[in-house]
Backbone as a printed PyTorch tensor [residue, N CA C, xyz], in Angstrom:
tensor([[[ -2.7930, -15.0730, -59.0560],
         [ -1.2920, -14.6770, -58.3430],
         [ -1.4000, -15.4710, -57.0190]],

        [[ -0.5210, -15.9960, -56.9040],
         [  0.0830, -16.8480, -55.6530],
         [  0.8620, -16.2670, -54.7200]],

        [[  0.7250, -16.1630, -53.3600],
         [  1.7810, -15.5470, -52.6200],
         [  2.2370, -16.6730, -51.6400]],

        [[  3.5750, -16.8740, -51.4210],
         [  3.9700, -17.6980, -50.6730],
         [  5.1820, -16.9300, -49.7990]],

        [[  4.6990, -17.2950, -48.3870],
         [  5.6800, -16.1490, -47.5490],
         [  6.3290, -17.2080, -46.3310]],

        [[  7.6050, -17.0430, -46.1860],
         [  8.4150, -17.5290, -45.3570],
         [  8.7180, -16.3970, -43.9830]],

        [[  8.4580, -16.7130, -42.7570],
         [  8.6250, -15.2550, -42.1570],
         [  8.4640, -15.6930, -40.7610]],

        [[  9.0400, -14.9140, -39.7740],
         [  8.8370, -15.2210, -38.3500],
         [  7.6780, -15.3280, -38.0520]],

        [[  7.0520, -15.9630, -37.0270],
         [  5.7590, -16.2380, -36.8110],
         [  5.2150, -14.8340, -36.0070]],

        [[  3.9600, -14.8080, -36.3020],
         [  3.3180, -13.2440, -35.5830],
         [  3.1320, -13.6500, -34.3370]],

        [[  3.1870, -14.7140, -33.6360],
         [  3.1760, -14.8940, -32.0960],
         [  4.4460, -14.2420, -31.4710]],

        [[  5.2760, -13.9700, -32.5340],
         [  6.5250, -13.1620, -31.6110],
         [  7.1430, -12.1010, -32.4880]],

        [[  6.4320, -11.7480, -33.6020],
         [  6.8240, -10.4730, -34.0850],
         [  5.4840,  -9.7950, -34.7450]],

        [[  5.6770,  -8.3540, -34.4260],
         [  4.6660,  -7.6260, -35.1280],
         [  4.2500,  -8.0030, -36.7380]],

        [[  3.4000,  -7.9340, -37.3530],
         [  2.2100,  -7.3730, -36.7730],
         [  1.1850,  -8.3820, -36.2570]],

        [[  1.5170,  -9.7390, -35.9580],
         [  0.8400, -10.7240, -35.5360],
         [ -0.0950, -11.3200, -36.2990]],

        [[  0.3510, -11.5130, -37.5080],
         [ -0.3750, -11.9390, -38.5940],
         [  0.3950, -13.1210, -39.2720]],

        [[  0.0990, -13.6430, -40.4530],
         [  0.8090, -14.5430, -41.2650],
         [  0.9480, -15.9880, -40.6810]],

        [[ -0.3050, -16.2600, -40.3480],
         [ -0.4100, -17.8740, -39.4600],
         [ -0.4820, -18.8690, -40.7230]],

        [[ -0.5000, -20.0540, -40.5550],
         [ -0.4720, -21.1380, -41.5740],
         [ -1.8760, -21.2970, -41.9500]],

        [[ -3.2340, -21.1230, -41.0330],
         [ -4.3170, -21.2360, -41.5810],
         [ -4.9100, -19.8600, -42.1030]],

        [[ -3.8680, -18.7100, -42.2670],
         [ -4.5110, -17.5540, -43.1970],
         [ -4.1870, -17.9220, -44.4510]],

        [[ -5.1740, -18.4380, -45.4150],
         [ -4.7120, -19.0940, -46.7180],
         [ -5.4230, -18.2640, -47.8060]],

        [[ -6.1540, -17.3850, -47.5500],
         [ -7.1290, -16.4910, -48.4880],
         [ -8.5160, -17.2300, -48.3560]],

        [[ -9.4690, -16.4050, -48.9650],
         [-10.8100, -16.4700, -48.9380],
         [-11.4230, -16.7980, -50.3320]],

        [[-12.5740, -17.1580, -50.2820],
         [-13.3990, -17.1030, -51.6930],
         [-12.6010, -17.7990, -52.7690]],

        [[-12.5550, -17.0310, -53.9540],
         [-11.7770, -17.7050, -55.1610],
         [-10.1940, -17.7610, -54.8840]],

        [[ -9.7150, -16.9710, -54.0390],
         [ -8.4570, -16.8850, -53.4580],
         [ -8.0190, -17.6130, -52.4770]],

        [[ -8.8110, -18.5890, -52.1520],
         [ -8.6590, -19.4650, -51.0980],
         [ -7.3180, -20.5170, -51.7340]],

        [[ -6.2760, -20.6790, -50.8000],
         [ -5.2690, -21.4160, -50.9500],
         [ -4.2890, -20.8920, -51.8780]],

        [[ -4.3080, -19.4460, -52.2490],
         [ -3.4160, -18.7850, -52.8030],
         [ -2.5870, -17.7430, -52.3320]],

        [[ -2.8690, -17.8110, -50.9480],
         [ -1.9470, -16.9830, -49.8750],
         [ -1.6900, -18.0670, -48.9170]],

        [[ -0.0580, -18.3880, -49.1420],
         [  0.3410, -19.1460, -48.2940],
         [  1.1930, -19.0550, -47.3250]],

        [[  1.1220, -19.1130, -45.9780],
         [  2.0840, -18.2450, -44.9760],
         [  2.7350, -19.5550, -44.4120]],

        [[  4.0650, -19.3760, -44.1060],
         [  4.9420, -20.3850, -43.3800],
         [  5.7630, -19.6180, -41.9140]],

        [[  4.6450, -19.6610, -41.0970],
         [  5.3080, -18.7530, -39.8080],
         [  6.3470, -19.7660, -39.0830]],

        [[  7.5920, -19.0860, -38.7120],
         [  8.6660, -19.8030, -38.3750],
         [  8.9690, -19.5540, -36.9620]],

        [[  9.3830, -20.4050, -36.0440],
         [  9.6290, -20.0850, -34.8160],
         [ 11.0380, -19.4730, -34.6300]],

        [[ 11.1970, -18.3210, -33.5850],
         [ 12.3480, -17.5510, -33.6610],
         [ 13.8100, -18.8670, -33.6750]],

        [[ 14.9070, -18.5790, -33.9750],
         [ 15.8350, -19.4250, -34.0670],
         [ 16.0330, -20.3480, -35.1320]],

        [[ 15.1480, -20.3700, -36.1480],
         [ 15.0810, -20.9600, -37.3000],
         [ 16.3200, -20.7160, -38.2690]],

        [[ 16.8330, -21.9190, -38.3270],
         [ 18.3440, -21.8820, -39.0000],
         [ 18.3620, -22.3480, -40.4050]],

        [[ 19.2360, -22.1820, -41.2220],
         [ 19.4360, -22.6080, -42.7090],
         [ 18.7580, -23.8590, -43.0730]],

        [[ 19.3700, -25.1410, -42.5050],
         [ 18.7860, -26.3230, -42.9440],
         [ 17.3240, -26.3990, -42.9220]],

        [[ 16.8540, -25.9510, -41.7380],
         [ 15.2570, -26.2680, -41.4350],
         [ 14.4900, -25.1630, -42.3060]],

        [[ 14.9260, -23.7830, -42.6100],
         [ 14.3500, -23.0720, -43.2540],
         [ 14.3950, -23.5730, -44.7500]],

        [[ 15.5960, -24.2480, -45.2200],
         [ 15.5430, -24.7240, -46.7320],
         [ 14.6370, -25.8140, -46.9770]],

        [[ 14.5630, -26.6310, -45.7130],
         [ 13.5260, -28.0070, -45.9890],
         [ 12.2670, -27.5130, -46.1970]],

        [[ 11.6160, -26.5150, -45.6570],
         [ 10.4750, -25.8650, -45.6700],
         [ 10.3560, -25.3410, -46.8840]],

        [[ 11.1860, -24.5950, -47.3120],
         [ 10.9190, -23.9220, -48.5180],
         [ 11.0890, -25.0530, -49.7050]],

        [[ 11.7870, -26.2610, -49.6430],
         [ 11.6990, -27.1440, -50.5500],
         [ 10.5510, -28.0180, -50.3980]],

        [[  9.9170, -28.3100, -49.2300],
         [  8.8940, -28.8660, -49.3390],
         [  7.5530, -28.2220, -49.5220]],

        [[  7.4540, -26.8300, -49.3110],
         [  6.0520, -25.8470, -49.4300],
         [  6.1810, -25.3160, -50.8520]],

        [[  7.3950, -24.3750, -50.8480],
         [  7.4520, -23.6120, -52.1300],
         [  7.4230, -24.2560, -53.3660]],

        [[  8.5800, -25.0510, -53.3530],
         [  8.8150, -25.7220, -54.8390],
         [  7.6380, -26.6500, -55.3440]],

        [[  6.8980, -27.3410, -54.6790],
         [  5.7600, -28.1560, -55.3380],
         [  4.7960, -27.0220, -55.6910]],

        [[  4.5290, -26.1560, -54.7420],
         [  3.2310, -25.2890, -55.1590],
         [  3.7400, -24.2620, -56.2870]],

        [[  5.0330, -23.8500, -56.1500],
         [  5.2760, -23.0360, -57.5280],
         [  5.3080, -23.8550, -58.9720]],

        [[  5.8180, -25.4230, -58.7820],
         [  5.4680, -26.1450, -59.8970],
         [  4.0000, -26.4420, -60.3210]],

        [[  2.9540, -26.7010, -59.1820],
         [  1.7780, -26.8940, -59.4500],
         [  1.1480, -25.4500, -60.0360]],

        [[  1.2990, -24.2650, -59.5640],
         [  0.8600, -23.1340, -60.0170],
         [  0.9470, -22.9300, -61.3580]],

        [[  2.4660, -22.8490, -61.5690],
         [  2.7780, -22.7370, -63.2250],
         [  3.0330, -21.2620, -63.6680]],

        [[  3.6730, -20.4730, -62.7450],
         [  3.4270, -19.1020, -62.9440],
         [  4.0450, -18.6170, -64.3280]],

        [[  3.7520, -17.4770, -64.9290],
         [  4.3600, -17.0550, -66.0140],
         [  5.6440, -16.4980, -65.6090]],

        [[  5.8060, -15.5670, -64.4420],
         [  6.7360, -14.6120, -64.0210],
         [  6.7560, -15.1820, -62.3660]],

        [[  7.9460, -15.2180, -61.8640],
         [  8.2710, -15.2930, -60.3400],
         [  8.7270, -13.9480, -59.8260]],

        [[  8.0080, -13.8210, -58.8680],
         [  8.4970, -12.3570, -58.0850],
         [  8.8800, -12.5880, -56.8290]],

        [[ 10.1050, -12.2740, -56.4810],
         [ 10.5550, -12.6850, -55.1140],
         [ 11.3010, -11.4340, -54.4350]],

        [[ 10.7370, -11.1990, -52.9370],
         [ 11.1770, -10.3730, -52.3820],
         [ 12.2890, -10.6830, -51.1680]],

        [[ 13.4500, -10.2750, -51.4030],
         [ 14.6020, -10.7400, -50.6550],
         [ 14.8300, -10.0010, -49.4100]],

        [[ 13.6590, -10.6160, -48.5570],
         [ 13.9160,  -9.9850, -46.9760],
         [ 14.8670, -10.3910, -46.2610]],

        [[ 15.9450,  -9.5540, -45.9920],
         [ 17.0630, -10.3940, -45.1030],
         [ 16.8690, -10.0860, -43.5620]],

        [[ 15.5330,  -9.6070, -43.0220],
         [ 15.7380,  -9.6240, -41.4580],
         [ 15.6210, -10.5560, -41.3540]],

        [[ 15.6460, -12.0210, -41.8180],
         [ 15.7460, -13.1970, -41.5350],
         [ 17.0710, -13.9140, -41.0420]],

        [[ 18.2350, -12.6100, -41.5180],
         [ 19.4810, -13.0630, -41.3220],
         [ 19.7970, -12.9410, -39.7890]],

        [[ 20.8610, -13.9810, -39.4770],
         [ 21.3100, -14.0680, -37.9320],
         [ 21.7050, -12.5930, -37.5270]],

        [[ 21.5090, -12.0040, -36.4520],
         [ 21.9600, -10.8120, -36.1100],
         [ 21.3970,  -9.5720, -36.2640]],

        [[ 20.1630,  -9.9740, -37.2840],
         [ 19.2220,  -8.7570, -37.4740],
         [ 18.6730,  -7.9470, -36.2600]],

        [[ 18.7100,  -6.9500, -36.0430],
         [ 18.1020,  -6.4040, -35.0260],
         [ 16.5240,  -6.3040, -34.9360]],

        [[ 15.6420,  -6.8410, -35.9720],
         [ 14.3780,  -6.8390, -35.7570],
         [ 13.9060,  -8.1410, -35.3200]],

        [[ 14.1220,  -9.1140, -36.2720],
         [ 13.6770, -10.5590, -36.2420],
         [ 14.5920, -11.3530, -35.6240]],

        [[ 14.1280, -12.6980, -35.1280],
         [ 15.1780, -13.3450, -34.2690],
         [ 15.0930, -15.0200, -35.0670]],

        [[ 15.2970, -14.9600, -36.3080],
         [ 15.7760, -16.0400, -37.1710],
         [ 17.1350, -16.1200, -37.3180]],

        [[ 17.8170, -16.9690, -37.6690],
         [ 19.0250, -17.4220, -37.4560],
         [ 19.8950, -17.8020, -38.9760]],

        [[ 19.2620, -17.1480, -40.0590],
         [ 19.8920, -17.7180, -41.3180],
         [ 21.1620, -16.9610, -41.6290]],

        [[ 21.8380, -17.8180, -42.4770],
         [ 22.9540, -17.0910, -43.0620],
         [ 22.4990, -16.6440, -44.6280]],

        [[ 23.2220, -16.0590, -45.4340],
         [ 22.7930, -15.3400, -46.4770],
         [ 22.9520, -16.7000, -47.4670]],

        [[ 23.5480, -17.3990, -47.3470],
         [ 23.7560, -18.9130, -47.9460],
         [ 22.1240, -19.1350, -48.2210]],

        [[ 21.3740, -19.4330, -47.4320],
         [ 19.9700, -19.7010, -47.5310],
         [ 19.3270, -18.8380, -48.6320]],

        [[ 19.5630, -17.5010, -48.4150],
         [ 18.9570, -16.7470, -49.5470],
         [ 19.1940, -16.9700, -51.0410]],

        [[ 20.4580, -17.1650, -50.9250],
         [ 21.0130, -17.5910, -52.5500],
         [ 20.6480, -18.8360, -52.7430]],

        [[ 20.4300, -20.0600, -52.0500],
         [ 19.9570, -21.3030, -52.2170],
         [ 18.4880, -21.2700, -52.8880]],

        [[ 17.7450, -20.5640, -52.1210],
         [ 16.4600, -20.0140, -52.4520],
         [ 16.3760, -19.6330, -53.7940]],

        [[ 17.2720, -18.5040, -54.0240],
         [ 17.1730, -17.9490, -55.4520],
         [ 17.6860, -18.9450, -56.5040]],

        [[ 18.6670, -19.7980, -56.2900],
         [ 19.1570, -20.8500, -57.1430],
         [ 17.9440, -21.8930, -57.4960]],

        [[ 17.3850, -22.1500, -56.5210],
         [ 16.0420, -23.1910, -56.4890],
         [ 15.0420, -22.5700, -57.5060]],

        [[ 14.7330, -21.3660, -57.5060],
         [ 13.8550, -20.4370, -58.0750],
         [ 14.4340, -20.5060, -59.6330]],

        [[ 15.3180, -20.1750, -59.8140],
         [ 16.1310, -20.0500, -61.0510],
         [ 15.7100, -21.5760, -62.1340]],

        [[ 15.6360, -22.6070, -61.2830],
         [ 15.4920, -23.8740, -61.9360],
         [ 14.1230, -23.9730, -62.5570]],

        [[ 13.2250, -22.9930, -62.3830],
         [ 11.9560, -23.2020, -63.1890],
         [ 11.8920, -22.2520, -64.5040]],

        [[ 13.1370, -21.7010, -64.5830],
         [ 13.3280, -21.4450, -66.1430],
         [ 12.3670, -20.2900, -66.2930]],

        [[ 11.7700, -19.3180, -65.5820],
         [ 10.7100, -18.4140, -65.9280],
         [ 11.4220, -17.1370, -65.2640]],

        [[ 10.8190, -16.1850, -65.9880],
         [ 11.4790, -14.5200, -65.7820],
         [ 11.4870, -14.4370, -64.1750]],

        [[ 12.3580, -13.7060, -63.3870],
         [ 12.2380, -13.4170, -62.1830],
         [ 12.1450, -12.0180, -61.8880]],

        [[ 11.3380, -11.5150, -61.1740],
         [ 11.5980, -10.0750, -60.7120],
         [ 11.7460, -10.1720, -59.1110]],

        [[ 12.8890,  -9.6690, -58.9060],
         [ 13.6000,  -9.8040, -57.5540],
         [ 13.6440,  -8.4420, -56.7190]],

        [[ 13.1680,  -8.1560, -55.8940],
         [ 13.3140,  -6.8140, -54.8800],
         [ 13.7770,  -7.2130, -53.6660]],

        [[ 14.4260,  -6.0830, -53.2750],
         [ 15.0110,  -6.0740, -51.6780],
         [ 13.8210,  -5.8560, -50.7370]],

        [[ 14.0340,  -6.2410, -49.5700],
         [ 13.1730,  -6.0000, -48.4560],
         [ 13.5420,  -6.2180, -47.2850]],

        [[ 13.1320,  -5.6600, -46.1180],
         [ 13.4790,  -5.9830, -44.7440],
         [ 15.2760,  -5.9660, -44.8750]],

        [[ 15.5710,  -6.2320, -43.4600],
         [ 16.8400,  -6.3270, -43.2200],
         [ 17.5340,  -4.7100, -42.7470]],

        [[ 17.7860,  -5.2590, -41.5710],
         [ 18.1000,  -3.7840, -40.8580],
         [ 19.4720,  -3.7900, -40.1070]],

        [[ 20.2470,  -4.8020, -40.6020],
         [ 21.8210,  -4.6890, -40.4150],
         [ 22.2220,  -4.4580, -41.8850]],

        [[ 22.9330,  -3.1520, -42.0570],
         [ 23.0840,  -2.6620, -43.4640],
         [ 24.1670,  -3.6480, -43.9850]],

        [[ 25.1530,  -4.0320, -43.0570],
         [ 26.2800,  -4.7680, -44.1340],
         [ 25.9380,  -6.1380, -44.1510]],

        [[ 25.0250,  -6.9530, -43.4180],
         [ 24.5330,  -8.1210, -43.7360],
         [ 23.6280,  -8.0010, -44.9300]],

        [[ 22.5310,  -7.2180, -45.2020],
         [ 21.5910,  -7.1560, -45.5250],
         [ 22.2190,  -6.8610, -47.1940]],

        [[ 23.3980,  -5.8340, -47.2760],
         [ 24.0370,  -5.4530, -48.2620],
         [ 24.6480,  -6.5590, -49.1500]],

        [[ 25.2290,  -7.5510, -48.0200],
         [ 26.2170,  -8.6490, -48.6900],
         [ 25.0550,  -9.7400, -49.2070]],

        [[ 23.9780,  -9.9650, -48.5310],
         [ 22.6690, -10.8160, -49.0430],
         [ 22.3580, -10.5760, -50.1250]],

        [[ 21.8790,  -9.2450, -50.2360],
         [ 21.3110,  -8.9180, -51.7490],
         [ 22.6150,  -8.9940, -52.8500]],

        [[ 23.6680,  -8.7230, -52.5080],
         [ 24.6460,  -8.7900, -53.8640],
         [ 24.7550, -10.3140, -53.8420]],

        [[ 24.8600, -11.3560, -53.0210],
         [ 24.7480, -12.6910, -53.3310],
         [ 23.5940, -12.9550, -53.8890]],

        [[ 22.5290, -12.5760, -53.5720],
         [ 21.2440, -13.1160, -54.3560],
         [ 21.4530, -12.3760, -55.8410]],

        [[ 21.6950, -11.3940, -56.1170],
         [ 21.7140, -10.7430, -57.5110],
         [ 22.8060, -11.6270, -58.2730]],

        [[ 23.9750, -11.9240, -57.6770],
         [ 25.0570, -12.8960, -58.1710],
         [ 24.4450, -14.3380, -58.4680]],

        [[ 23.6190, -14.7580, -57.5290],
         [ 22.9990, -16.0320, -57.8540],
         [ 21.9620, -15.8190, -59.3420]],

        [[ 21.0380, -14.8040, -59.1880],
         [ 20.2010, -14.5900, -60.0560],
         [ 20.9840, -14.6200, -61.4110]],

        [[ 22.2160, -14.0120, -61.6700],
         [ 22.9880, -13.9010, -62.9840],
         [ 23.8620, -15.3880, -63.0650]],

        [[ 23.5730, -16.3320, -62.1480],
         [ 24.1380, -17.2840, -62.3150],
         [ 25.6870, -17.7030, -62.2130]],

        [[ 25.8830, -16.3400, -61.2970],
         [ 27.3280, -16.4880, -60.6900],
         [ 27.4710, -17.0260, -59.4590]],

        [[ 26.7700, -17.7530, -58.7970],
         [ 26.4840, -18.4500, -57.5350],
         [ 26.2110, -19.7620, -57.7630]],

        [[ 27.0260, -20.9630, -57.9450],
         [ 26.6880, -22.2650, -58.3430],
         [ 27.3710, -23.1770, -57.1970]],

        [[ 26.8060, -24.3070, -57.2480],
         [ 27.3130, -25.3770, -56.2860],
         [ 28.9310, -25.4020, -56.4690]],

        [[ 29.1730, -25.4430, -58.2780],
         [ 30.7150, -25.5440, -58.4080],
         [ 31.5780, -24.3630, -58.4380]],

        [[ 30.8640, -23.6080, -58.3670],
         [ 31.6520, -22.0370, -58.2300],
         [ 30.8940, -20.9660, -57.1020]],

        [[ 31.0020, -21.4310, -56.1200],
         [ 30.2160, -20.5640, -55.0070],
         [ 30.9200, -18.9980, -54.9820]],

        [[ 30.0230, -18.3010, -54.5280],
         [ 30.3700, -16.9150, -54.3700],
         [ 31.1210, -16.7570, -53.1830]],

        [[ 32.3790, -15.7370, -53.2790],
         [ 32.9370, -15.5380, -51.9660],
         [ 32.2230, -14.3090, -51.0350]],

        [[ 30.8260, -14.0040, -51.5680],
         [ 29.9020, -13.3850, -50.5320],
         [ 29.3800, -14.3470, -49.5730]],

        [[ 29.4270, -15.6550, -49.7390],
         [ 28.5000, -16.6480, -48.6890],
         [ 29.0780, -16.7020, -47.4990]],

        [[ 28.2110, -16.8960, -46.5700],
         [ 28.5970, -16.4390, -45.2350],
         [ 29.2520, -17.8830, -44.8400]],

        [[ 29.9810, -18.0140, -43.7760],
         [ 30.2260, -19.4070, -42.9730],
         [ 28.9110, -19.6800, -42.3170]],

        [[ 28.7890, -21.2000, -42.4980],
         [ 27.6960, -21.8310, -41.7760],
         [ 27.7320, -21.6320, -40.1980]],

        [[ 26.5160, -21.2320, -39.7440],
         [ 26.2290, -21.1820, -38.4150],
         [ 25.9840, -22.5820, -38.0050]],

        [[ 26.7730, -22.8540, -36.6600],
         [ 26.0230, -24.2860, -36.1360],
         [ 24.9640, -23.9660, -35.1510]],

        [[ 23.8110, -24.6990, -35.4500],
         [ 22.7550, -24.4720, -34.2770],
         [ 23.0280, -24.9260, -33.1000]],

        [[ 22.6090, -24.3070, -32.0150],
         [ 22.7450, -24.6320, -30.4550],
         [ 22.0030, -26.1640, -30.5650]],

        [[ 22.2540, -26.8070, -29.2610],
         [ 21.6090, -28.2090, -29.1010],
         [ 19.7810, -27.7680, -28.8790]],

        [[ 19.6850, -26.4530, -28.2990],
         [ 18.2970, -26.0970, -28.2630],
         [ 17.7630, -26.1440, -29.3300]],

        [[ 18.2850, -25.4950, -30.4710],
         [ 17.6790, -25.1530, -31.7720],
         [ 17.4410, -26.7370, -32.2980]],

        [[ 18.5600, -27.3790, -32.5740],
         [ 18.4930, -28.5650, -32.8460],
         [ 17.3430, -29.6710, -32.4690]],

        [[ 17.0770, -29.3350, -30.9120],
         [ 15.9920, -30.3020, -30.3480],
         [ 14.4300, -29.6640, -30.6210]],

        [[ 14.3790, -28.5390, -30.8340],
         [ 13.1490, -27.6550, -30.5920],
         [ 12.5080, -27.4170, -31.9640]],

        [[ 13.4830, -26.7120, -32.7740],
         [ 13.2350, -26.0280, -34.0830],
         [ 12.6730, -27.0150, -35.2280]],

        [[ 13.2820, -28.0710, -35.2460],
         [ 12.7990, -29.0070, -36.5220],
         [ 11.5320, -29.3800, -36.1920]],

        [[ 11.1340, -30.0020, -35.2360],
         [  9.7090, -30.5870, -34.9120],
         [  8.7030, -29.4660, -35.0350]],

        [[  8.7320, -28.4060, -34.5170],
         [  8.0680, -27.3290, -34.8200],
         [  7.7640, -26.7380, -36.2230]],

        [[  8.6230, -26.7210, -36.9060],
         [  8.7550, -26.4710, -38.4690],
         [  7.9840, -27.4040, -39.0790]],

        [[  8.4280, -28.9410, -38.8840],
         [  7.6600, -29.7440, -39.3440],
         [  6.0990, -30.0050, -39.2050]],

        [[  5.5300, -29.5550, -37.8550],
         [  4.3170, -29.3730, -37.7630],
         [  3.6180, -28.1480, -38.4120]],

        [[  4.2890, -27.3110, -38.8660],
         [  4.0100, -26.2570, -39.7120],
         [  3.7470, -26.4030, -40.9660]],

        [[  4.9590, -27.2890, -41.5720],
         [  4.7990, -27.8760, -43.1090],
         [  3.5800, -28.6230, -43.0050]],

        [[  3.4440, -29.6460, -42.2290],
         [  2.2420, -30.5450, -42.3780],
         [  0.9910, -29.6710, -42.3640]],

        [[  0.8770, -28.7180, -41.5740],
         [ -0.3230, -27.9250, -41.5760],
         [ -0.7640, -27.4370, -42.9440]],

        [[  0.2100, -26.7790, -43.7070],
         [  0.2770, -26.5490, -44.6380],
         [  0.0360, -27.3810, -45.9090]],

        [[  0.5380, -28.2720, -45.7780],
         [  0.1840, -29.6920, -46.7530],
         [ -1.2100, -30.0950, -46.4520]],

        [[ -1.7610, -29.8600, -45.3630],
         [ -3.0220, -30.8150, -45.3890],
         [ -4.1590, -29.5690, -45.4280]],

        [[ -3.6610, -28.2280, -45.3990],
         [ -4.7870, -27.1350, -45.8680],
         [ -4.7140, -26.6300, -47.2590]],

        [[ -3.3000, -26.4290, -47.6750],
         [ -3.4460, -25.8300, -49.1190],
         [ -2.9400, -26.7280, -50.1180]],

        [[ -2.3100, -27.8500, -50.0180],
         [ -1.9720, -28.5460, -50.7970],
         [ -3.0530, -29.2610, -51.6550]],

        [[ -4.1630, -29.9280, -51.1410],
         [ -5.4880, -30.4530, -51.5730],
         [ -6.1830, -29.5420, -52.4940]],

        [[ -6.1930, -28.1020, -52.2600],
         [ -6.4790, -27.1880, -53.1170],
         [ -5.7910, -27.1510, -54.5790]],

        [[ -4.7020, -27.5960, -54.5060],
         [ -4.0450, -27.4650, -55.5910],
         [ -3.5170, -28.9020, -56.2650]],

        [[ -4.4120, -29.9240, -55.6980],
         [ -4.2210, -31.3440, -55.9500],
         [ -2.8630, -31.9270, -56.1440]],

        [[ -2.3700, -31.6340, -54.7740],
         [ -1.2450, -32.0210, -54.3280],
         [ -1.0430, -32.8480, -53.1690]]])
C-alpha cells in the first residue's frame, strides 16, 4: 500500500502532522508520501504538484487498485482549511488517475461548505464515469479563480521547495 496525501500544511492546520519528511519507517519507508501545502495554494500550483509527485509515484508503484479520497476542504471558501482550489482541480486529478486504467475506489471526505462539496463530488463522480473531458467539460465546473499577486509571488516557490524535498527523499526509494 502506498498513501499519497496533498493537504494544507500542519504548520497552519490541525493536527499539525503530514510533513514532507514523514515518509514511513522500516519496510514502509517511502510508502507514506505527504505534500503539505501553504494556505492560499491555488489550482495551477496544486495540479503541478500532483503531476510531479503523484503521477510518477503511481506509475512506479503499479497499484492493482487506486483509492482516492475526494477531500473537498481544499476548495476556496471552505470554513476549515485555507487552500484556494476550484472543483476543477479535483476533476482534473480524477481524470489523471483514470488514465492509469485501474479500478478506482472513490470516497467523499472533508469539505465543510455543503454546496461546494456537493458540487465537487458530483463533478468528480461525473469525471469517474468519463462524462467530464477536455472536449466535453461538465457544467458543474467552477469558474477559474485568479490568484492574487501575493499568491503568485509566494505560493509557487514554496510548493516547488516541497516538491523538491519529496523528490529527494521519496523518489530514490522508488528508483525515480
